[in-house]
Amino acid sequence: MLSVLNEVQHEHFYEGLGVPAAKAYTRCYDAIVSESRKVYPALEFVGPELGPIKWDKEHTTDFLGYFLDPHNHADGKAPNQISFHCKIDADAFSI
């Protein structure tokens, strides 16, 4: 399994999580998947892996909606997996 650009919202090539960011990420994702499959055809891909962020329902939903639409991918297929990372504040828990 290969993670494609872990916690992509922190990358420098775009701002935020709207459709413009999704288009940039989808182009990168498709290129990485295409080239990686030439070497290892059975490899599974995960992306995007979104890390701890302030949840912006509108822009995050736009980002994921664009990315998960198979029509926006070079191979015409929707990705099989996405991932979310969460941050847990240990101080918020007590025993």
mmCIF file of C-alpha atoms in Angstrom, residues 7-74:
data_model
loop_
_atom_site.group_PDB
_atom_site.id
_atom_site.type_symbol
_atom_site.label_atom_id
_atom_site.label_comp_id
_atom_site.label_asym_id
_atom_site.label_seq_id
_atom_site.Cartn_x
_atom_site.Cartn_y
_atom_site.Cartn_z
ATOM 1 C CA GLU A 7 -1.224 15.071 4.726
ATOM 2 C CA VAL A 8 -1.397 16.920 1.450
ATOM 3 C CA GLN A 9 -3.101 19.997 2.892
ATOM 4 C CA HIS A 10 0.260 20.937 4.409
ATOM 5 C CA GLU A 11 2.062 20.885 1.056
ATOM 6 C CA HIS A 12 3.286 24.162 -0.377
ATOM 7 C CA PHE A 13 1.821 23.834 -3.883
ATOM 8 C CA TYR A 14 -1.690 24.974 -2.996
ATOM 9 C CA GLU A 15 -3.725 26.641 -0.334
ATOM 10 C CA GLY A 16 -6.734 25.132 1.347
ATOM 11 C CA LEU A 17 -8.973 22.239 0.409
ATOM 12 C CA GLY A 18 -11.289 23.561 -2.318
ATOM 13 C CA VAL A 19 -11.649 22.435 -5.931
ATOM 14 C CA PRO A 20 -8.444 24.161 -7.185
ATOM 15 C CA ALA A 21 -6.457 22.201 -4.579
ATOM 16 C CA ALA A 22 -8.301 18.996 -5.511
ATOM 17 C CA LYS A 23 -7.409 19.466 -9.181
ATOM 18 C CA ALA A 24 -3.719 19.896 -8.341
ATOM 19 C CA TYR A 25 -3.720 16.918 -5.990
ATOM 20 C CA THR A 26 -5.626 14.702 -8.461
ATOM 21 C CA ARG A 27 -3.074 15.436 -11.219
ATOM 22 C CA CYS A 28 -0.226 14.473 -8.883
ATOM 23 C CA TYR A 29 -2.071 11.402 -7.594
ATOM 24 C CA ASP A 30 -2.826 10.147 -11.111
ATOM 25 C CA ALA A 31 0.777 10.650 -12.256
ATOM 26 C CA ILE A 32 2.179 8.823 -9.229
ATOM 27 C CA VAL A 33 -0.299 5.954 -9.619
ATOM 28 C CA SER A 34 0.382 5.629 -13.354
ATOM 29 C CA GLU A 35 4.159 5.511 -12.989
ATOM 30 C CA SER A 36 4.088 3.257 -9.911
ATOM 31 C CA ARG A 37 1.865 0.704 -11.665
ATOM 32 C CA LYS A 38 4.504 0.321 -14.384
ATOM 33 C CA VAL A 39 6.859 -1.038 -11.730
ATOM 34 C CA TYR A 40 4.395 -2.783 -9.403
ATOM 35 C CA PRO A 41 0.959 -3.331 -11.019
ATOM 36 C CA ALA A 42 -0.641 -4.858 -7.893
ATOM 37 C CA LEU A 43 0.230 -1.930 -5.610
ATOM 38 C CA GLU A 44 -2.699 -0.389 -3.721
ATOM 39 C CA PHE A 45 -2.904 3.385 -3.271
ATOM 40 C CA VAL A 46 -4.284 5.553 -0.474
ATOM 41 C CA GLY A 47 -4.983 9.175 -0.990
ATOM 42 C CA PRO A 48 -5.505 11.736 0.062
ATOM 43 C CA GLU A 49 -4.411 11.261 3.639
ATOM 44 C CA LEU A 50 -5.703 14.358 5.340
ATOM 45 C CA GLY A 51 -4.093 15.309 8.622
ATOM 46 C CA PRO A 52 -5.244 17.343 11.588
ATOM 47 C CA ILE A 53 -6.875 20.472 10.260
ATOM 48 C CA LYS A 54 -9.658 22.793 11.208
ATOM 49 C CA TRP A 55 -12.599 21.080 9.532
ATOM 50 C CA ASP A 56 -13.998 23.351 6.845
ATOM 51 C CA LYS A 57 -17.072 21.430 5.731
ATOM 52 C CA GLU A 58 -17.626 23.331 2.484
ATOM 53 C CA HIS A 59 -14.061 23.242 1.157
ATOM 54 C CA THR A 60 -13.177 19.786 2.466
ATOM 55 C CA THR A 61 -16.367 18.376 0.946
ATOM 56 C CA ASP A 62 -15.568 20.115 -2.365
ATOM 57 C CA PHE A 63 -12.030 18.692 -2.294
ATOM 58 C CA LEU A 64 -13.143 15.125 -1.576
ATOM 59 C CA GLY A 65 -16.115 15.359 -3.947
ATOM 60 C CA TYR A 66 -13.831 16.318 -6.811
ATOM 61 C CA PHE A 67 -11.179 13.735 -5.941
ATOM 62 C CA LEU A 68 -13.636 10.847 -5.507
ATOM 63 C CA ASP A 69 -15.373 11.490 -8.842
ATOM 64 C CA PRO A 70 -14.019 8.897 -11.299
ATOM 65 C CA HIS A 71 -14.488 11.323 -14.201
ATOM 66 C CA ASN A 72 -11.703 13.487 -12.766
ATOM 67 C CA HIS A 73 -9.088 10.713 -12.949
ATOM 68 C CA ALA A 74 -6.920 9.814 -15.920
#
